[in-house]
PDB file of C-alpha atoms in Angstrom:
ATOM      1  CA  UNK A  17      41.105  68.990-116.929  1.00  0.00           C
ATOM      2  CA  UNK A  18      41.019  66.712-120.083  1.00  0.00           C
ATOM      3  CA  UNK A  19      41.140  62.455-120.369  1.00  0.00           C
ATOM      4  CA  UNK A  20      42.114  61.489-124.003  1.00  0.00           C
ATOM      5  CA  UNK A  21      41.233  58.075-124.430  1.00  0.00           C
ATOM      6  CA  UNK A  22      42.744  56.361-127.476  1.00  0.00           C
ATOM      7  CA  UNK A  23      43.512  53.143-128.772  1.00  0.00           C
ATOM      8  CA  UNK A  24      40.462  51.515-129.414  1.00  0.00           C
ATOM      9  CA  UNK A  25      39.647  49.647-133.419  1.00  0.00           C
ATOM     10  CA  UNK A  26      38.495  46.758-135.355  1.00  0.00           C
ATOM     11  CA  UNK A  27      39.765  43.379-134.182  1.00  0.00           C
ATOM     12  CA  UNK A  28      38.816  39.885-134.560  1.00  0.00           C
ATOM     13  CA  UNK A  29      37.494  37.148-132.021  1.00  0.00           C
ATOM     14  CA  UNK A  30      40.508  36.479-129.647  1.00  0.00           C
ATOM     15  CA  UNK A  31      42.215  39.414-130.446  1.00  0.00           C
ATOM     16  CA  UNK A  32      43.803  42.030-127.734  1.00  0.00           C
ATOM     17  CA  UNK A  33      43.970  45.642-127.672  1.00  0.00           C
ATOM     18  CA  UNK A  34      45.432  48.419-125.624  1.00  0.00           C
ATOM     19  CA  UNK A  35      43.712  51.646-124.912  1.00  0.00           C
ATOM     20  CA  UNK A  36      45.435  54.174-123.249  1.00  0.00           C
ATOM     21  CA  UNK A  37      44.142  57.033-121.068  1.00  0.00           C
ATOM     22  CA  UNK A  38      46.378  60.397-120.601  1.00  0.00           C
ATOM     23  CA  UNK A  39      45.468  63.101-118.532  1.00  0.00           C
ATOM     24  CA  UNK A  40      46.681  67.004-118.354  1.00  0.00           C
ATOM     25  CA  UNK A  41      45.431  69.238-115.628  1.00  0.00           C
ATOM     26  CA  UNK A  42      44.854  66.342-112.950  1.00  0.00           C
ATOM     27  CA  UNK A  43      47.189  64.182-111.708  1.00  0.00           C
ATOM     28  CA  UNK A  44      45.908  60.275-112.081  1.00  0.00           C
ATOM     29  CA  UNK A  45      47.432  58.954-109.330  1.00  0.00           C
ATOM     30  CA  UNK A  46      45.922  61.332-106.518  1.00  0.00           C
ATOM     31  CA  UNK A  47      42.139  60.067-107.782  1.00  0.00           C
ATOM     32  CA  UNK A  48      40.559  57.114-108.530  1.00  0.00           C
ATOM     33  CA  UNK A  49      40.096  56.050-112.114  1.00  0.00           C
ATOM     34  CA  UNK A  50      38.179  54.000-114.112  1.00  0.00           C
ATOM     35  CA  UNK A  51      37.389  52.396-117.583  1.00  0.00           C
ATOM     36  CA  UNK A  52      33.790  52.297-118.268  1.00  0.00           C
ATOM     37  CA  UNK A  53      32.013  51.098-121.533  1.00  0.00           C
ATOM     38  CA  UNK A  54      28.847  51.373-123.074  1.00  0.00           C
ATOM     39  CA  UNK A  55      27.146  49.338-126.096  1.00  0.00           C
ATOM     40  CA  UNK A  56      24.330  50.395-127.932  1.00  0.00           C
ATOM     41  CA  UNK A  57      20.925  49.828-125.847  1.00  0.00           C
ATOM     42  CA  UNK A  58      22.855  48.997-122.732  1.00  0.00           C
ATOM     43  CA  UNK A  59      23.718  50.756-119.561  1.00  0.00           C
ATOM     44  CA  UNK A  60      27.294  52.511-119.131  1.00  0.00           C
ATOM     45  CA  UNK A  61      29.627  49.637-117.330  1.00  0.00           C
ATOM     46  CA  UNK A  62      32.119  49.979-114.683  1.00  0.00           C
ATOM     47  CA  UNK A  63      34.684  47.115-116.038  1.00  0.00           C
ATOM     48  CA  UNK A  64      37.953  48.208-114.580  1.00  0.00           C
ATOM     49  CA  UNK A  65      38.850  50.598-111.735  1.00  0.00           C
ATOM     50  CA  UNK A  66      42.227  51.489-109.704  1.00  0.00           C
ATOM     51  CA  UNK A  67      42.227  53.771-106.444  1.00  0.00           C
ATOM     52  CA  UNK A  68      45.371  55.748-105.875  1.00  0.00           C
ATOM     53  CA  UNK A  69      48.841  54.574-104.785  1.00  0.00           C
ATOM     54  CA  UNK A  70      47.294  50.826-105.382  1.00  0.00           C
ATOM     55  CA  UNK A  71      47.822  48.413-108.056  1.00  0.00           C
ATOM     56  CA  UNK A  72      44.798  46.409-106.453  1.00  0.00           C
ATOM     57  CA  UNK A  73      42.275  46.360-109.755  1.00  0.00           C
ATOM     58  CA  UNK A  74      38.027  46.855-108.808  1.00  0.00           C
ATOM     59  CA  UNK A  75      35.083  46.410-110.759  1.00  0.00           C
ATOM     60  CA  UNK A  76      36.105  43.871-113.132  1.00  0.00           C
ATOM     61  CA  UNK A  77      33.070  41.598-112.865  1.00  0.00           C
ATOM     62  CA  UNK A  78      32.469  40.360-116.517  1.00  0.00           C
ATOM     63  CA  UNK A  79      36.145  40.974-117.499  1.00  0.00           C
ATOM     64  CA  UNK A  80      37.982  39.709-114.928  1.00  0.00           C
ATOM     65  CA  UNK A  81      40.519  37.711-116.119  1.00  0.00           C
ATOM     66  CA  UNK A  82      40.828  39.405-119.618  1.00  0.00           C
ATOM     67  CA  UNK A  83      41.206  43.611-119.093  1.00  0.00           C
ATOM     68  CA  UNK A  84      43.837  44.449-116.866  1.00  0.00           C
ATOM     69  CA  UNK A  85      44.219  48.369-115.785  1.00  0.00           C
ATOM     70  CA  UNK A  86      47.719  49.670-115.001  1.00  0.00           C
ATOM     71  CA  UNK A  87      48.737  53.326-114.508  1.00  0.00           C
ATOM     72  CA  UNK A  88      52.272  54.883-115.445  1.00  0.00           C
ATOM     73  CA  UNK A  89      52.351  57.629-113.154  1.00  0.00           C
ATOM     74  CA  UNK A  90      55.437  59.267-114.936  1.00  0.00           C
ATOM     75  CA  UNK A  91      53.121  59.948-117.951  1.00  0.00           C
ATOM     76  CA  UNK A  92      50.273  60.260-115.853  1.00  0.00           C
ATOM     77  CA  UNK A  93      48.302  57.558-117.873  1.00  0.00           C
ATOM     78  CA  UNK A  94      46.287  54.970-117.471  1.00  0.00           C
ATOM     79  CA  UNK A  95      45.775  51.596-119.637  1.00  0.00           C
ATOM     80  CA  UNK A  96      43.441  48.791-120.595  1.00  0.00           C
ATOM     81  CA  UNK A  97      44.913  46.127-122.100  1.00  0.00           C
ATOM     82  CA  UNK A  98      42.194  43.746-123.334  1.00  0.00           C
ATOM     83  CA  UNK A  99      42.556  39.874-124.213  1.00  0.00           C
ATOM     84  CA  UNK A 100      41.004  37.749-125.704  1.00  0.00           C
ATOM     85  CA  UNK A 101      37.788  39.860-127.009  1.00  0.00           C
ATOM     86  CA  UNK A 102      34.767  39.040-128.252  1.00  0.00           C
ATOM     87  CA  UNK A 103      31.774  40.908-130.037  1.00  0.00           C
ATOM     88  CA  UNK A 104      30.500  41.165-126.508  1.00  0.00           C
ATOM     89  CA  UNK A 105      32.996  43.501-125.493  1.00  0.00           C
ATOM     90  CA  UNK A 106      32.490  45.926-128.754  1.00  0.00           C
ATOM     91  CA  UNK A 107      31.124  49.219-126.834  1.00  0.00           C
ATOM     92  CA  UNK A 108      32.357  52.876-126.580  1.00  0.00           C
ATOM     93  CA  UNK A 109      34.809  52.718-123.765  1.00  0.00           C
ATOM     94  CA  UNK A 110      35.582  55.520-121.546  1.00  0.00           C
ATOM     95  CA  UNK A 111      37.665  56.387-119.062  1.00  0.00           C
ATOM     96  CA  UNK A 112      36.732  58.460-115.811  1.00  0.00           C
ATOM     97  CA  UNK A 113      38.484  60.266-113.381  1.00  0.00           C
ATOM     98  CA  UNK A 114      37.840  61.206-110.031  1.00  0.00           C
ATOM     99  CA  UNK A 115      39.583  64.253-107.477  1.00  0.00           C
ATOM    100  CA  UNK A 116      39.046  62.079-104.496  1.00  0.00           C
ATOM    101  CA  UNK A 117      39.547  58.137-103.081  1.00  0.00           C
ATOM    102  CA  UNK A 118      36.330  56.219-103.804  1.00  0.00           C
ATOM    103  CA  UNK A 119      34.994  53.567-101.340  1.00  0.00           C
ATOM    104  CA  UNK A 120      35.302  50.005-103.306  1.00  0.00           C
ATOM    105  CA  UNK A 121      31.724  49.992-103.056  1.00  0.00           C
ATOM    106  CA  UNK A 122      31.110  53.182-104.980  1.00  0.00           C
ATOM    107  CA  UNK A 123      33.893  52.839-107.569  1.00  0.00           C
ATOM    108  CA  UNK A 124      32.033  51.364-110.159  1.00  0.00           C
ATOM    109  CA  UNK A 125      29.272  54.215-110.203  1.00  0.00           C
ATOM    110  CA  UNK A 126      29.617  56.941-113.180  1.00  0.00           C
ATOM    111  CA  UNK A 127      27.916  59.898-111.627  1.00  0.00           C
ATOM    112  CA  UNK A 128      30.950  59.650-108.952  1.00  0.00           C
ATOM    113  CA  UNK A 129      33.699  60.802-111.826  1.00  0.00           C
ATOM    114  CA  UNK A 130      34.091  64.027-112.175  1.00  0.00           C
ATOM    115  CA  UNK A 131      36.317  63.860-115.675  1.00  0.00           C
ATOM    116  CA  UNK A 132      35.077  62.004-118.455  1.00  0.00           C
ATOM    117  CA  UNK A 133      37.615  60.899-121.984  1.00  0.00           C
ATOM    118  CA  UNK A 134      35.684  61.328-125.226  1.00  0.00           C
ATOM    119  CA  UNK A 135      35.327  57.921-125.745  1.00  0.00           C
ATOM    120  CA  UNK A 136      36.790  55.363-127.790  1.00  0.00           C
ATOM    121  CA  UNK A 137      35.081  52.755-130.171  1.00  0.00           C
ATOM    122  CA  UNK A 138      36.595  48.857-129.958  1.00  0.00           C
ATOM    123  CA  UNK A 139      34.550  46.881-132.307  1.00  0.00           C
ATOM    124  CA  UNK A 140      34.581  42.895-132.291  1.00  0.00           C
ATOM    125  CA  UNK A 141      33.880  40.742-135.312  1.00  0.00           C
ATOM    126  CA  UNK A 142      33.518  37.224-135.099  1.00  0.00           C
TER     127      UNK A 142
END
């Protein structure tokens, strides 16, 4: 199984970006999946999370309102569009993968993922 997480890059206060997820050797849609990110110093955060067959979003806490996750199960992929950034959101973002529906309550928890993207760096300047 492999995640390849790409879109992330340089942008300016205000700015959006789209990452983009796409998975070969699992099928998205029959897991839950997730967008975590990580910034230097800080803990790895759960920001966006979708459970399978449901366009009801999870864990969006600090972004809620900006980051929207949607999943194109044709090309078994899974975005994050992000608006209106700031250097607050500049982090590593990831996105996870799991074989099995998560409780809401344990979506936002990395050691529950099972398949892990390399990572993708979205950098904010102000």
């Amino acid at each position: 199984v492999q995640l390849q997480a790409s879109g992330g890059g340089s942008v300016e206060t205000g700015g959006s970006l789209r990452l983009s997820c796409t998975a070969s050797g699992f099928t998205l849609n029959s897991g839950s999946t997730a967008w975590f990110r990580q910034a230097p110093g800080k803990e790895r955060e759960a920001i966006s999370c979708i459970r399978p067959n449901s366009g009801t979003t999870y864990c969006t806490g600090s972004v809620k309102g900006r980051f929207t996750i949607s999943r194109d199960n044709a090309k078994n992929t899974v975005y994050l569009q992000m608006n209106s950034l700031t250097p607050e959101d500049t982090a590593v973002y990831y996105c996870a993968a799991a074989p099995r529906y998560l409780i809401v309550s344990s979506l936002g928890v990395p050691t529950n993922y099972d398949y892990w993207g390399q990572g993708t760096q979205v950098t904010v300047s102000s």
